[in-house]
PDB file of C-alpha atoms in Angstrom:
ATOM      1  CA  GLU A   9      -7.384  10.747  -7.758  1.00 66.00           C
ATOM      2  CA  THR A  10      -4.874  11.254  -4.968  1.00 70.00           C
ATOM      3  CA  GLY A  11      -2.673  13.870  -6.628  1.00 89.00           C
ATOM      4  CA  VAL A  12       0.358  11.577  -6.327  1.00 95.00           C
ATOM      5  CA  THR A  13       2.002  11.005  -9.695  1.00 96.00           C
ATOM      6  CA  GLN A  14       4.686   8.535 -10.749  1.00 97.00           C
ATOM      7  CA  SER A  15       6.826   8.176 -13.837  1.00 97.00           C
ATOM      8  CA  PRO A  16       7.337   6.254 -15.948  1.00 97.00           C
ATOM      9  CA  THR A  17       4.270   4.010 -15.938  1.00 96.00           C
ATOM     10  CA  HIS A  18       6.125   1.035 -17.379  1.00 96.00           C
ATOM     11  CA  LEU A  19       9.786   0.159 -17.773  1.00 96.00           C
ATOM     12  CA  ILE A  20      11.746  -2.746 -19.180  1.00 98.00           C
ATOM     13  CA  LYS A  21      15.380  -3.253 -18.156  1.00 98.00           C
ATOM     14  CA  THR A  22      17.929  -6.034 -18.358  1.00 98.00           C
ATOM     15  CA  ARG A  23      19.702  -7.679 -15.470  1.00 98.00           C
ATOM     16  CA  GLY A  24      22.606  -5.622 -14.134  1.00 98.00           C
ATOM     17  CA  GLN A  25      21.264  -2.280 -15.334  1.00 98.00           C
ATOM     18  CA  GLN A  26      20.274   0.654 -13.148  1.00 98.00           C
ATOM     19  CA  VAL A  27      16.850   2.333 -12.967  1.00 98.00           C
ATOM     20  CA  THR A  28      15.424   5.564 -11.556  1.00 98.00           C
ATOM     21  CA  LEU A  29      11.754   5.935 -10.709  1.00 98.00           C
ATOM     22  CA  ARG A  30      10.125   9.271  -9.871  1.00 98.00           C
ATOM     23  CA  CYS A  31       7.297  10.377  -7.628  1.00 97.00           C
ATOM     24  CA  SER A  32       5.584  13.717  -7.075  1.00 96.00           C
ATOM     25  CA  SER A  33       3.767  13.958  -3.767  1.00 93.00           C
ATOM     26  CA  GLN A  34       0.320  15.352  -3.124  1.00 89.00           C
ATOM     27  CA  SER A  35       0.245  19.086  -2.486  1.00 86.00           C
ATOM     28  CA  GLY A  36       0.966  19.842   1.170  1.00 86.00           C
ATOM     29  CA  HIS A  37       2.494  16.441   1.941  1.00 89.00           C
ATOM     30  CA  ASN A  38       6.060  16.352   3.247  1.00 90.00           C
ATOM     31  CA  THR A  39       6.715  12.607   3.553  1.00 93.00           C
ATOM     32  CA  VAL A  40       7.198  10.070   0.773  1.00 95.00           C
ATOM     33  CA  SER A  41       7.301   6.295   1.200  1.00 95.00           C
ATOM     34  CA  TRP A  42       8.221   3.689  -1.399  1.00 97.00           C
ATOM     35  CA  TYR A  43       6.832   0.173  -1.620  1.00 97.00           C
ATOM     36  CA  GLN A  44       7.538  -2.845  -3.808  1.00 97.00           C
ATOM     37  CA  GLN A  45       4.614  -5.068  -4.765  1.00 96.00           C
ATOM     38  CA  ALA A  46       5.369  -8.428  -6.354  1.00 95.00           C
ATOM     39  CA  LEU A  47       2.637 -10.129  -8.332  1.00 92.00           C
ATOM     40  CA  GLY A  48      -0.056 -11.532  -6.080  1.00 90.00           C
ATOM     41  CA  GLN A  49       1.454 -10.060  -2.912  1.00 93.00           C
ATOM     42  CA  GLY A  50       0.824  -7.068  -0.708  1.00 95.00           C
ATOM     43  CA  PRO A  51       3.150  -4.060  -0.943  1.00 96.00           C
ATOM     44  CA  GLN A  52       6.421  -4.238   1.011  1.00 95.00           C
ATOM     45  CA  PHE A  53       7.914  -1.134   2.583  1.00 94.00           C
ATOM     46  CA  ILE A  54      11.251  -0.101   1.045  1.00 95.00           C
ATOM     47  CA  PHE A  55      11.984   3.234   2.762  1.00 94.00           C
ATOM     48  CA  GLN A  56      10.547   6.593   3.698  1.00 93.00           C
ATOM     49  CA  TYR A  57      11.850  10.126   3.216  1.00 93.00           C
ATOM     50  CA  TYR A  58      11.117  13.159   5.345  1.00 91.00           C
ATOM     51  CA  ARG A  59      12.907  16.501   5.127  1.00 90.00           C
ATOM     52  CA  GLU A  60      15.168  15.098   2.430  1.00 92.00           C
ATOM     53  CA  GLU A  61      16.514  12.363   4.725  1.00 92.00           C
ATOM     54  CA  GLU A  62      15.794   8.661   4.958  1.00 90.00           C
ATOM     55  CA  ASN A  63      13.362   8.108   7.830  1.00 88.00           C
ATOM     56  CA  GLY A  64      13.261   4.350   8.121  1.00 88.00           C
ATOM     57  CA  ARG A  65      14.039   1.434   5.862  1.00 90.00           C
ATOM     58  CA  GLY A  66      12.579  -1.986   5.267  1.00 90.00           C
ATOM     59  CA  ASN A  67      14.416  -5.200   4.529  1.00 91.00           C
ATOM     60  CA  PHE A  68      15.930  -4.145   1.212  1.00 96.00           C
ATOM     61  CA  PRO A  69      19.636  -4.173   0.227  1.00 97.00           C
ATOM     62  CA  PRO A  70      21.697  -0.973  -0.193  1.00 97.00           C
ATOM     63  CA  ARG A  71      21.401  -1.137  -3.985  1.00 98.00           C
ATOM     64  CA  PHE A  72      17.939   0.336  -3.359  1.00 98.00           C
ATOM     65  CA  SER A  73      18.475   4.011  -2.629  1.00 97.00           C
ATOM     66  CA  GLY A  74      16.435   7.161  -2.742  1.00 96.00           C
ATOM     67  CA  LEU A  75      16.318  10.917  -2.674  1.00 96.00           C
ATOM     68  CA  GLN A  76      13.821  13.531  -1.633  1.00 96.00           C
ATOM     69  CA  PHE A  77      13.981  17.034  -3.070  1.00 94.00           C
ATOM     70  CA  PRO A  78      13.072  20.384  -1.467  1.00 92.00           C
ATOM     71  CA  ASN A  79       9.690  20.305  -3.238  1.00 90.00           C
ATOM     72  CA  TYR A  80       9.070  16.908  -1.531  1.00 91.00           C
ATOM     73  CA  SER A  81       9.215  14.923  -4.765  1.00 94.00           C
ATOM     74  CA  SER A  82      11.287  11.770  -4.609  1.00 96.00           C
ATOM     75  CA  GLU A  83      13.322   9.274  -6.601  1.00 98.00           C
ATOM     76  CA  LEU A  84      13.914   5.579  -6.113  1.00 98.00           C
ATOM     77  CA  ASN A  85      17.126   4.223  -7.601  1.00 98.00           C
ATOM     78  CA  VAL A  86      17.895   0.557  -8.006  1.00 98.00           C
ATOM     79  CA  ASN A  87      21.382  -0.555  -9.058  1.00 98.00           C
ATOM     80  CA  ALA A  88      22.510  -3.906 -10.414  1.00 98.00           C
ATOM     81  CA  LEU A  89      18.990  -5.008 -11.272  1.00 98.00           C
ATOM     82  CA  GLU A  90      18.031  -8.618 -10.612  1.00 98.00           C
ATOM     83  CA  LEU A  91      15.187 -10.629 -12.103  1.00 98.00           C
ATOM     84  CA  ASP A  92      13.390 -10.606  -8.726  1.00 97.00           C
ATOM     85  CA  ASP A  93      13.244  -6.808  -8.848  1.00 98.00           C
ATOM     86  CA  SER A  94      10.429  -7.144 -11.377  1.00 98.00           C
ATOM     87  CA  ALA A  95       7.437  -5.682  -9.572  1.00 97.00           C
ATOM     88  CA  LEU A  96       5.036  -2.761  -9.256  1.00 97.00           C
ATOM     89  CA  TYR A  97       6.755   0.097  -7.412  1.00 98.00           C
ATOM     90  CA  LEU A  98       4.412   2.342  -5.491  1.00 97.00           C
ATOM     91  CA  CYS A  99       5.072   5.634  -3.830  1.00 97.00           C
ATOM     92  CA  ALA A 100       2.837   7.135  -1.193  1.00 96.00           C
ATOM     93  CA  SER A 101       2.773  10.622   0.223  1.00 94.00           C
ATOM     94  CA  SER A 102       1.565  11.767   3.613  1.00 91.00           C
ATOM     95  CA  LEU A 103       1.810  14.559   6.109  1.00 87.00           C
ATOM     96  CA  LYS A 104       4.210  13.722   8.906  1.00 79.00           C
ATOM     97  CA  GLY A 105       2.192  12.755  11.955  1.00 72.00           C
ATOM     98  CA  SER A 106      -1.174  12.448  10.233  1.00 75.00           C
ATOM     99  CA  GLY A 107      -0.954   8.755   9.361  1.00 73.00           C
ATOM    100  CA  THR A 108      -2.846   8.211   6.142  1.00 89.00           C
ATOM    101  CA  GLN A 109      -0.723   7.522   3.091  1.00 92.00           C
ATOM    102  CA  TYR A 110      -2.027   8.274  -0.391  1.00 94.00           C
ATOM    103  CA  PHE A 111      -0.649   6.172  -3.199  1.00 96.00           C
ATOM    104  CA  GLY A 112       0.322   6.934  -6.757  1.00 96.00           C
ATOM    105  CA  PRO A 113      -0.588   4.713  -9.725  1.00 95.00           C
ATOM    106  CA  GLY A 114       2.734   2.866  -9.604  1.00 96.00           C
ATOM    107  CA  THR A 115       5.554   2.056 -12.007  1.00 97.00           C
ATOM    108  CA  ARG A 116       5.666  -1.466 -13.377  1.00 97.00           C
ATOM    109  CA  LEU A 117       9.257  -2.632 -13.781  1.00 98.00           C
ATOM    110  CA  LEU A 118      10.166  -5.719 -15.764  1.00 98.00           C
ATOM    111  CA  VAL A 119      13.728  -7.025 -15.544  1.00 98.00           C
ATOM    112  CA  LEU A 120      14.765  -9.448 -18.268  1.00 97.00           C
TER     113      LEU A 120
ATOM    114  CA  SER B   4       8.014  -8.120  13.112  1.00 65.00           C
ATOM    115  CA  GLN B   5       4.331  -7.516  12.632  1.00 65.00           C
ATOM    116  CA  GLU B   6       2.439  -9.728  10.204  1.00 86.00           C
ATOM    117  CA  LEU B   7      -1.027  -9.432   8.759  1.00 93.00           C
ATOM    118  CA  GLU B   8      -3.078 -12.370   7.538  1.00 95.00           C
ATOM    119  CA  GLN B   9      -6.078 -11.762   5.300  1.00 96.00           C
ATOM    120  CA  SER B  10      -8.896 -14.194   4.662  1.00 96.00           C
ATOM    121  CA  PRO B  11     -10.152 -15.313   2.331  1.00 97.00           C
ATOM    122  CA  GLN B  12      -7.444 -14.897  -0.300  1.00 96.00           C
ATOM    123  CA  SER B  13     -10.079 -14.754  -3.007  1.00 97.00           C
ATOM    124  CA  LEU B  14     -13.819 -14.365  -3.014  1.00 97.00           C
ATOM    125  CA  ILE B  15     -16.426 -14.723  -5.754  1.00 98.00           C
ATOM    126  CA  VAL B  16     -19.896 -13.444  -4.926  1.00 98.00           C
ATOM    127  CA  GLN B  17     -23.052 -12.807  -6.864  1.00 97.00           C
ATOM    128  CA  GLU B  18     -24.025  -9.184  -7.361  1.00 98.00           C
ATOM    129  CA  GLY B  19     -26.272  -8.023  -4.558  1.00 97.00           C
ATOM    130  CA  LYS B  20     -24.860 -10.375  -1.938  1.00 97.00           C
ATOM    131  CA  ASN B  21     -23.102  -9.295   1.254  1.00 98.00           C
ATOM    132  CA  LEU B  22     -19.521 -10.281   2.018  1.00 98.00           C
ATOM    133  CA  THR B  23     -16.861  -9.971   4.717  1.00 98.00           C
ATOM    134  CA  ILE B  24     -13.073  -9.853   4.501  1.00 98.00           C
ATOM    135  CA  ASN B  25     -10.955 -10.375   7.611  1.00 97.00           C
ATOM    136  CA  CYS B  26      -7.535  -9.110   8.609  1.00 96.00           C
ATOM    137  CA  THR B  27      -5.714 -10.596  11.607  1.00 95.00           C
ATOM    138  CA  SER B  28      -2.558  -9.199  13.134  1.00 91.00           C
ATOM    139  CA  SER B  29       0.157 -10.985  15.097  1.00 86.00           C
ATOM    140  CA  LYS B  30       0.531  -7.870  17.281  1.00 84.00           C
ATOM    141  CA  THR B  31      -1.611  -5.034  18.606  1.00 83.00           C
ATOM    142  CA  LEU B  32      -2.665  -2.661  15.854  1.00 81.00           C
ATOM    143  CA  TYR B  33      -1.835   1.021  16.342  1.00 81.00           C
ATOM    144  CA  GLY B  34      -3.555   2.010  13.125  1.00 86.00           C
ATOM    145  CA  LEU B  35      -5.319  -0.228  10.616  1.00 91.00           C
ATOM    146  CA  TYR B  36      -5.853   0.930   7.057  1.00 94.00           C
ATOM    147  CA  TRP B  37      -8.037  -0.543   4.360  1.00 97.00           C
ATOM    148  CA  TYR B  38      -7.177   0.074   0.716  1.00 97.00           C
ATOM    149  CA  LYS B  39      -8.654  -1.093  -2.568  1.00 97.00           C
ATOM    150  CA  GLN B  40      -6.543  -1.821  -5.632  1.00 96.00           C
ATOM    151  CA  LYS B  41      -7.590  -2.374  -9.203  1.00 91.00           C
ATOM    152  CA  TYR B  42      -5.322  -4.897 -10.903  1.00 81.00           C
ATOM    153  CA  GLY B  43      -1.877  -3.398 -11.528  1.00 79.00           C
ATOM    154  CA  GLU B  44      -2.848   0.052 -10.306  1.00 87.00           C
ATOM    155  CA  GLY B  45      -2.287   2.172  -7.229  1.00 91.00           C
ATOM    156  CA  LEU B  46      -4.034   1.777  -3.890  1.00 95.00           C
ATOM    157  CA  ILE B  47      -7.180   3.740  -3.103  1.00 95.00           C
ATOM    158  CA  PHE B  48      -7.611   4.675   0.567  1.00 95.00           C
ATOM    159  CA  LEU B  49     -10.907   3.471   2.035  1.00 96.00           C
ATOM    160  CA  MET B  50     -10.793   3.840   5.807  1.00 95.00           C
ATOM    161  CA  MET B  51      -8.531   4.038   8.841  1.00 93.00           C
ATOM    162  CA  LEU B  52      -9.295   2.617  12.288  1.00 93.00           C
ATOM    163  CA  GLN B  53      -7.379   3.313  15.470  1.00 88.00           C
ATOM    164  CA  LYS B  54      -9.470   2.698  18.535  1.00 87.00           C
ATOM    165  CA  GLY B  55     -10.565  -0.678  19.848  1.00 87.00           C
ATOM    166  CA  GLY B  56     -14.189  -1.284  18.934  1.00 90.00           C
ATOM    167  CA  GLU B  57     -14.158   1.465  16.318  1.00 94.00           C
ATOM    168  CA  GLU B  58     -16.450   1.132  13.311  1.00 96.00           C
ATOM    169  CA  LYS B  59     -16.552   3.310  10.204  1.00 96.00           C
ATOM    170  CA  SER B  60     -18.780   3.264   7.160  1.00 95.00           C
ATOM    171  CA  HIS B  61     -18.595   4.763   3.706  1.00 90.00           C
ATOM    172  CA  GLU B  62     -21.425   4.107   1.287  1.00 90.00           C
ATOM    173  CA  LYS B  63     -21.929   0.334   1.420  1.00 95.00           C
ATOM    174  CA  ILE B  64     -18.599  -0.526   3.031  1.00 97.00           C
ATOM    175  CA  THR B  65     -18.172  -0.899   6.808  1.00 98.00           C
ATOM    176  CA  ALA B  66     -14.916  -1.577   8.609  1.00 97.00           C
ATOM    177  CA  LYS B  67     -14.512  -2.600  12.248  1.00 96.00           C
ATOM    178  CA  LEU B  68     -11.574  -2.983  14.602  1.00 94.00           C
ATOM    179  CA  ASP B  69     -12.064  -5.410  17.477  1.00 90.00           C
ATOM    180  CA  GLU B  70     -11.670  -4.426  21.117  1.00 82.00           C
ATOM    181  CA  LYS B  71      -8.296  -6.132  21.448  1.00 86.00           C
ATOM    182  CA  LYS B  72      -7.065  -4.305  18.317  1.00 81.00           C
ATOM    183  CA  GLN B  73      -5.725  -7.420  16.660  1.00 90.00           C
ATOM    184  CA  GLN B  74      -8.426  -8.107  14.097  1.00 93.00           C
ATOM    185  CA  SER B  75     -10.353  -6.031  11.601  1.00 95.00           C
ATOM    186  CA  SER B  76     -13.164  -6.859   9.222  1.00 97.00           C
ATOM    187  CA  LEU B  77     -14.419  -5.178   6.072  1.00 98.00           C
ATOM    188  CA  HIS B  78     -18.057  -5.765   5.215  1.00 98.00           C
ATOM    189  CA  ILE B  79     -19.710  -4.905   1.911  1.00 98.00           C
ATOM    190  CA  THR B  80     -23.483  -4.780   1.750  1.00 97.00           C
ATOM    191  CA  ALA B  81     -25.391  -5.457  -1.488  1.00 97.00           C
ATOM    192  CA  SER B  82     -22.240  -5.860  -3.586  1.00 97.00           C
ATOM    193  CA  GLN B  83     -21.958  -4.202  -6.993  1.00 97.00           C
ATOM    194  CA  PRO B  84     -19.588  -4.755  -9.940  1.00 96.00           C
ATOM    195  CA  SER B  85     -17.768  -1.555  -8.909  1.00 95.00           C
ATOM    196  CA  HIS B  86     -16.701  -3.290  -5.691  1.00 97.00           C
ATOM    197  CA  ALA B  87     -14.540  -5.778  -7.602  1.00 97.00           C
ATOM    198  CA  GLY B  88     -10.805  -5.511  -6.995  1.00 97.00           C
ATOM    199  CA  ILE B  89      -8.142  -6.395  -4.467  1.00 97.00           C
ATOM    200  CA  TYR B  90      -8.676  -5.324  -0.872  1.00 98.00           C
ATOM    201  CA  LEU B  91      -5.602  -4.794   1.265  1.00 97.00           C
ATOM    202  CA  CYS B  92      -5.285  -4.173   4.971  1.00 96.00           C
ATOM    203  CA  GLY B  93      -2.225  -2.305   6.184  1.00 94.00           C
ATOM    204  CA  ALA B  94      -0.974  -1.758   9.708  1.00 90.00           C
ATOM    205  CA  ASP B  95       1.063   1.099  11.073  1.00 82.00           C
ATOM    206  CA  ILE B  96       4.004  -0.505  12.866  1.00 70.00           C
ATOM    207  CA  GLY B  97       3.549   1.913  15.709  1.00 63.00           C
ATOM    208  CA  GLN B  98       5.099   4.932  17.396  1.00 57.00           C
ATOM    209  CA  GLY B  99       3.818   7.217  14.673  1.00 54.00           C
ATOM    210  CA  ALA B 100       6.217   5.688  12.225  1.00 58.00           C
ATOM    211  CA  GLN B 101       3.778   5.840   9.296  1.00 70.00           C
ATOM    212  CA  LYS B 102       5.347   2.730   7.815  1.00 82.00           C
ATOM    213  CA  LEU B 103       2.795   0.199   6.717  1.00 90.00           C
ATOM    214  CA  VAL B 104       2.917  -3.567   6.777  1.00 92.00           C
ATOM    215  CA  PHE B 105       0.341  -5.095   4.406  1.00 95.00           C
ATOM    216  CA  GLY B 106      -1.565  -8.328   4.213  1.00 95.00           C
ATOM    217  CA  GLN B 107      -1.366 -10.338   1.001  1.00 95.00           C
ATOM    218  CA  GLY B 108      -4.690  -9.020  -0.232  1.00 96.00           C
ATOM    219  CA  THR B 109      -8.143 -10.449  -0.958  1.00 97.00           C
ATOM    220  CA  ARG B 110      -9.211 -10.628  -4.599  1.00 97.00           C
ATOM    221  CA  LEU B 111     -12.943  -9.919  -4.907  1.00 97.00           C
ATOM    222  CA  THR B 112     -14.897 -10.878  -8.020  1.00 97.00           C
ATOM    223  CA  ILE B 113     -18.531  -9.873  -8.436  1.00 97.00           C
ATOM    224  CA  ASN B 114     -20.614 -12.014 -10.788  1.00 95.00           C
ATOM    225  CA  PRO B 115     -23.668 -10.405 -12.422  1.00 91.00           C
TER     226      PRO B 115
END
């Protein structure tokens, strides 16, 4: 186990709703990255947080937003959910500068 | 943008056989990561390669990065049922950004 935890494990929402996903990083890690993995695809980078600020963003619209807290845990918020947002959302923690990212078990989101 | 192509997309081998999965990049790789994923779960870190010609092994899994740092291979010797899963290569986009671009994954099935 990596020590990275995510909640909830599964979630069902309807189109237009908002969702918040949570991630607790591995002890000692100060950077959290979020990825979206559609069925049958590799994970796609959403954004990364370091020192409570966004430190890079992938090709995702502004309705995807995040936060990082002083204890390095993080939230991913998605507004105005669309059917295509149905995916496995993964967070990964790392130590800035060390490279290797360790992933949590993921949150599976289904948008109906 | 950097893209990773994995081959094959799926692989079925008989238990005990050797196998190789390839990962080819459109650009020079600054850091190449191999992960394993059980269906619908988080990613498990296997190995990281940085230097051209580098080779690393863990138990029966060996990963190599070619001299030009644009292709990596993952080789499993004497495959076991525990090796089944999805193997993903991920590339650091460079400049210590710690943001990974992933291939689409290779689904490995081991038949007894």
